[in-house]
PDB file of C-alpha atoms in Angstrom:
ATOM      1  CA  MET A   1      76.090 -50.061 161.820  1.00 55.00           C
ATOM      2  CA  PHE A   2      77.144 -53.335 159.847  1.00 65.00           C
ATOM      3  CA  ASN A   3      74.016 -55.350 159.041  1.00 75.00           C
ATOM      4  CA  LYS A   4      74.138 -58.861 158.067  1.00 77.00           C
ATOM      5  CA  LYS A   5      71.147 -59.661 156.585  1.00 77.00           C
ATOM      6  CA  ASP A   6      71.022 -56.262 154.852  1.00 78.00           C
ATOM      7  CA  PHE A   7      74.537 -56.894 153.432  1.00 74.00           C
ATOM      8  CA  ILE A   8      73.749 -60.418 151.778  1.00 74.00           C
ATOM      9  CA  LYS A   9      70.016 -58.971 150.259  1.00 74.00           C
ATOM     10  CA  SER A  10      72.013 -56.693 148.457  1.00 70.00           C
ATOM     11  CA  ILE A  11      74.589 -59.367 147.560  1.00 66.00           C
ATOM     12  CA  ILE A  12      71.421 -62.102 146.163  1.00 69.00           C
ATOM     13  CA  ASN A  13      70.065 -58.469 144.698  1.00 66.00           C
ATOM     14  CA  ASN A  14      73.314 -57.034 142.813  1.00 60.00           C
ATOM     15  CA  LEU A  15      74.593 -60.808 141.697  1.00 68.00           C
ATOM     16  CA  ILE A  16      71.675 -61.495 139.627  1.00 75.00           C
ATOM     17  CA  ASP A  17      73.143 -58.852 137.224  1.00 85.00           C
ATOM     18  CA  ASP A  18      74.456 -61.070 133.541  1.00 89.00           C
ATOM     19  CA  PHE A  19      77.456 -58.864 134.339  1.00 92.00           C
ATOM     20  CA  ASN A  20      78.347 -60.123 137.732  1.00 90.00           C
ATOM     21  CA  ARG A  21      78.007 -63.891 136.365  1.00 89.00           C
ATOM     22  CA  LEU A  22      80.106 -62.931 133.315  1.00 93.00           C
ATOM     23  CA  LEU A  23      82.817 -61.560 136.013  1.00 93.00           C
ATOM     24  CA  ILE A  24      82.016 -65.020 138.438  1.00 92.00           C
ATOM     25  CA  VAL A  25      82.688 -66.985 135.363  1.00 93.00           C
ATOM     26  CA  LEU A  26      85.630 -65.988 134.109  1.00 95.00           C
ATOM     27  CA  LEU A  27      87.075 -65.575 137.521  1.00 95.00           C
ATOM     28  CA  LEU A  28      86.882 -69.223 137.901  1.00 95.00           C
ATOM     29  CA  PHE A  29      87.950 -69.932 134.819  1.00 95.00           C
ATOM     30  CA  LEU A  30      91.236 -68.296 135.510  1.00 95.00           C
ATOM     31  CA  VAL A  31      91.660 -70.064 138.908  1.00 94.00           C
ATOM     32  CA  ILE A  32      90.972 -73.651 137.006  1.00 94.00           C
ATOM     33  CA  ILE A  33      93.295 -72.286 134.466  1.00 94.00           C
ATOM     34  CA  THR A  34      96.240 -71.518 137.123  1.00 92.00           C
ATOM     35  CA  ILE A  35      95.849 -74.945 138.570  1.00 91.00           C
ATOM     36  CA  PHE A  36      97.870 -76.354 135.519  1.00 92.00           C
ATOM     37  CA  ILE A  37      99.335 -73.053 134.099  1.00 90.00           C
ATOM     38  CA  ARG A  38     101.306 -70.795 137.398  1.00 88.00           C
ATOM     39  CA  THR A  39     102.132 -66.957 136.198  1.00 90.00           C
ATOM     40  CA  PHE A  40     102.281 -64.123 137.757  1.00 93.00           C
ATOM     41  CA  TYR A  41      99.722 -62.309 134.895  1.00 93.00           C
ATOM     42  CA  LEU A  42      96.917 -65.043 135.471  1.00 92.00           C
ATOM     43  CA  ASP A  43      96.982 -63.899 139.072  1.00 93.00           C
ATOM     44  CA  ILE A  44      97.483 -60.303 138.627  1.00 95.00           C
ATOM     45  CA  LEU A  45      94.128 -60.685 136.448  1.00 95.00           C
ATOM     46  CA  LYS A  46      92.134 -63.141 138.791  1.00 95.00           C
ATOM     47  CA  PHE A  47      92.891 -60.311 141.454  1.00 95.00           C
ATOM     48  CA  LEU A  48      91.065 -57.348 139.481  1.00 96.00           C
ATOM     49  CA  ILE A  49      89.045 -59.528 138.836  1.00 95.00           C
ATOM     50  CA  LEU A  50      87.734 -60.314 141.872  1.00 94.00           C
ATOM     51  CA  ILE A  51      88.053 -56.674 142.859  1.00 95.00           C
ATOM     52  CA  LEU A  52      85.951 -55.296 140.395  1.00 93.00           C
ATOM     53  CA  LEU A  53      83.289 -58.339 141.326  1.00 91.00           C
ATOM     54  CA  ILE A  54      83.161 -57.191 144.912  1.00 90.00           C
ATOM     55  CA  PHE A  55      83.212 -53.513 143.964  1.00 91.00           C
ATOM     56  CA  ARG A  56      79.899 -54.235 142.122  1.00 89.00           C
ATOM     57  CA  ILE A  57      78.668 -55.974 144.460  1.00 84.00           C
ATOM     58  CA  THR A  58      78.598 -53.589 147.148  1.00 84.00           C
ATOM     59  CA  SER A  59      78.025 -50.370 145.110  1.00 85.00           C
ATOM     60  CA  LYS A  60      75.408 -48.633 146.181  1.00 85.00           C
ATOM     61  CA  ASN A  61      75.062 -46.765 143.000  1.00 88.00           C
ATOM     62  CA  LYS A  62      72.597 -49.245 141.444  1.00 85.00           C
ATOM     63  CA  ALA A  63      72.345 -46.846 138.371  1.00 89.00           C
ATOM     64  CA  LYS A  64      75.788 -46.686 137.366  1.00 92.00           C
ATOM     65  CA  ARG A  65      75.986 -50.772 137.562  1.00 89.00           C
ATOM     66  CA  TYR A  66      72.592 -51.127 135.487  1.00 90.00           C
ATOM     67  CA  GLU A  67      73.955 -48.975 132.587  1.00 93.00           C
ATOM     68  CA  GLU A  68      77.243 -51.119 132.945  1.00 93.00           C
ATOM     69  CA  ASN A  69      74.601 -54.083 132.491  1.00 92.00           C
ATOM     70  CA  GLN A  70      73.323 -52.910 129.678  1.00 93.00           C
ATOM     71  CA  LYS A  71      76.091 -51.732 127.640  1.00 95.00           C
ATOM     72  CA  TYR A  72      77.646 -55.132 128.570  1.00 94.00           C
ATOM     73  CA  LEU A  73      74.090 -56.874 127.663  1.00 93.00           C
ATOM     74  CA  ARG A  74      74.358 -54.365 123.854  1.00 94.00           C
ATOM     75  CA  ILE A  75      77.594 -56.189 123.526  1.00 94.00           C
ATOM     76  CA  LYS A  76      76.457 -59.469 123.963  1.00 92.00           C
ATOM     77  CA  LYS A  77      73.595 -59.091 121.604  1.00 90.00           C
ATOM     78  CA  MET A  78      75.958 -57.447 118.916  1.00 90.00           C
ATOM     79  CA  LEU A  79      78.070 -60.399 119.105  1.00 90.00           C
ATOM     80  CA  PHE A  80      75.449 -63.236 119.268  1.00 85.00           C
ATOM     81  CA  LYS A  81      73.963 -61.249 116.572  1.00 83.00           C
ATOM     82  CA  PRO A  82      75.017 -63.332 113.343  1.00 79.00           C
ATOM     83  CA  PHE A  83      74.288 -67.074 115.543  1.00 78.00           C
ATOM     84  CA  THR A  84      70.387 -65.957 115.953  1.00 75.00           C
ATOM     85  CA  ASN A  85      69.473 -67.706 112.360  1.00 72.00           C
ATOM     86  CA  VAL A  86      72.243 -70.928 113.009  1.00 72.00           C
ATOM     87  CA  ILE A  87      70.323 -70.929 116.347  1.00 72.00           C
ATOM     88  CA  ARG A  88      66.335 -70.667 114.466  1.00 70.00           C
ATOM     89  CA  ASN A  89      66.997 -73.322 112.264  1.00 68.00           C
ATOM     90  CA  PHE A  90      68.694 -76.141 114.458  1.00 72.00           C
ATOM     91  CA  LYS A  91      65.658 -75.817 116.429  1.00 71.00           C
ATOM     92  CA  ASP A  92      63.150 -76.468 113.553  1.00 72.00           C
ATOM     93  CA  ARG A  93      65.232 -78.957 111.379  1.00 69.00           C
ATOM     94  CA  LYS A  94      62.914 -81.629 111.987  1.00 72.00           C
ATOM     95  CA  ASN A  95      60.253 -79.563 110.408  1.00 75.00           C
ATOM     96  CA  TYR A  96      61.349 -76.988 108.398  1.00 79.00           C
ATOM     97  CA  VAL A  97      64.113 -76.804 105.229  1.00 77.00           C
ATOM     98  CA  TYR A  98      65.716 -73.235 105.189  1.00 79.00           C
ATOM     99  CA  LYS A  99      66.393 -72.076 101.571  1.00 80.00           C
ATOM    100  CA  LYS A 100      67.543 -69.252 100.349  1.00 81.00           C
ATOM    101  CA  CYS A 101      66.558 -67.765  96.863  1.00 84.00           C
ATOM    102  CA  LEU A 102      69.421 -67.812  94.255  1.00 83.00           C
ATOM    103  CA  LYS A 103      67.789 -64.651  92.095  1.00 84.00           C
ATOM    104  CA  CYS A 104      66.614 -62.555  95.164  1.00 85.00           C
ATOM    105  CA  LYS A 105      68.578 -63.759  98.057  1.00 82.00           C
ATOM    106  CA  THR A 106      65.457 -63.837 100.425  1.00 82.00           C
ATOM    107  CA  THR A 107      65.484 -66.945 102.850  1.00 82.00           C
ATOM    108  CA  LEU A 108      62.767 -69.185 102.407  1.00 82.00           C
ATOM    109  CA  LYS A 109      60.788 -71.142 105.318  1.00 79.00           C
ATOM    110  CA  LEU A 110      59.914 -74.093 103.284  1.00 79.00           C
ATOM    111  CA  PRO A 111      58.241 -77.318 105.196  1.00 77.00           C
ATOM    112  CA  LEU A 112      59.909 -80.675 105.226  1.00 72.00           C
ATOM    113  CA  PRO A 113      58.940 -81.927 101.536  1.00 68.00           C
ATOM    114  CA  ASN A 114      56.767 -85.275 100.988  1.00 67.00           C
ATOM    115  CA  LYS A 115      59.435 -87.240  99.248  1.00 70.00           C
ATOM    116  CA  ARG A 116      62.621 -87.830  99.809  1.00 75.00           C
ATOM    117  CA  GLY A 117      64.902 -86.551  96.776  1.00 78.00           C
ATOM    118  CA  ILE A 118      64.656 -83.528  94.551  1.00 81.00           C
ATOM    119  CA  ASN A 119      61.474 -81.049  95.235  1.00 78.00           C
ATOM    120  CA  HIS A 120      60.805 -77.738  94.004  1.00 80.00           C
ATOM    121  CA  ALA A 121      59.528 -74.709  95.291  1.00 82.00           C
ATOM    122  CA  LYS A 122      58.365 -71.031  94.094  1.00 83.00           C
ATOM    123  CA  CYS A 123      59.584 -67.962  95.897  1.00 85.00           C
ATOM    124  CA  PRO A 124      56.551 -66.100  96.591  1.00 83.00           C
ATOM    125  CA  ASN A 125      58.918 -63.035  96.451  1.00 82.00           C
ATOM    126  CA  CYS A 126      60.416 -62.743  92.919  1.00 86.00           C
ATOM    127  CA  HIS A 127      58.411 -66.250  91.495  1.00 84.00           C
ATOM    128  CA  ASN A 128      61.643 -67.934  91.082  1.00 85.00           C
ATOM    129  CA  ARG A 129      61.914 -72.146  91.061  1.00 85.00           C
ATOM    130  CA  VAL A 130      64.093 -73.246  94.529  1.00 83.00           C
ATOM    131  CA  THR A 131      65.345 -76.491  94.228  1.00 81.00           C
ATOM    132  CA  LEU A 132      65.417 -78.584  97.551  1.00 78.00           C
ATOM    133  CA  PHE A 133      67.450 -81.660  97.871  1.00 78.00           C
ATOM    134  CA  THR A 134      65.892 -83.896 100.967  1.00 74.00           C
ATOM    135  CA  ILE A 135      66.911 -86.931 102.372  1.00 73.00           C
ATOM    136  CA  ARG A 136      63.932 -86.679 105.108  1.00 65.00           C
ATOM    137  CA  LYS A 137      60.468 -87.203 104.652  1.00 61.00           C
ATOM    138  CA  LYS A 138      57.189 -86.077 105.843  1.00 58.00           C
ATOM    139  CA  GLN A 139      53.472 -86.787 106.234  1.00 51.00           C
ATOM    140  CA  GLU A 140      51.180 -85.591 103.391  1.00 51.00           C
ATOM    141  CA  GLU A 141      50.416 -81.965 103.617  1.00 52.00           C
ATOM    142  CA  LYS A 142      50.618 -79.247 101.538  1.00 55.00           C
ATOM    143  CA  ILE A 143      53.980 -77.054 100.842  1.00 59.00           C
ATOM    144  CA  GLN A 144      53.022 -73.122 101.889  1.00 66.00           C
ATOM    145  CA  VAL A 145      56.076 -71.259 101.311  1.00 69.00           C
ATOM    146  CA  GLU A 146      57.254 -68.732 103.781  1.00 70.00           C
ATOM    147  CA  VAL A 147      59.370 -65.360 103.449  1.00 73.00           C
ATOM    148  CA  ILE A 148      61.871 -64.818 106.261  1.00 73.00           C
ATOM    149  CA  LYS A 149      64.043 -62.239 105.719  1.00 71.00           C
ATOM    150  CA  LYS A 150      63.506 -60.100 102.504  1.00 72.00           C
ATOM    151  CA  SER A 151      66.253 -58.339 100.578  1.00 67.00           C
ATOM    152  CA  ARG A 152      66.675 -54.691 100.164  1.00 67.00           C
ATOM    153  CA  LYS A 153      66.302 -54.600  96.304  1.00 63.00           C
ATOM    154  CA  VAL A 154      64.669 -57.349  94.068  1.00 54.00           C
ATOM    155  CA  GLU A 155      65.007 -57.820  90.564  1.00 55.00           C
ATOM    156  CA  LYS A 156      62.010 -58.597  88.338  1.00 52.00           C
TER     157      LYS A 156
END
């Protein structure tokens, strides 16, 4: 017997999946695209995505759907890994300056200097002098250098 409440609960529980969210966004994007560009191939692609989405939502094999979602999350993490530093740097841009040491290639997280213009800091890894060119100014504070990413080999 078809139970409406159980069907709706299963849909809600399975829609929380990240891969299903991607499919929904992709489907909506294709619907908007097909308003302007009418092709047979886009209609077939929309239909296939819709069938896959319905299949994933109504599927009873949750372990298999979970594995698919984990594969999607691993691929997503791999694709966005190069942008994690950019995102972190953008969040800390008001308080810190990120600079790479020219000698050992270590990424340094330096607090925003007290004065504008040319400033210097010392790399804690190789003790090389790092030059900063700053336009912004921060209140009076002692400069403390923090190592973000060490290089694999250090030349001395």
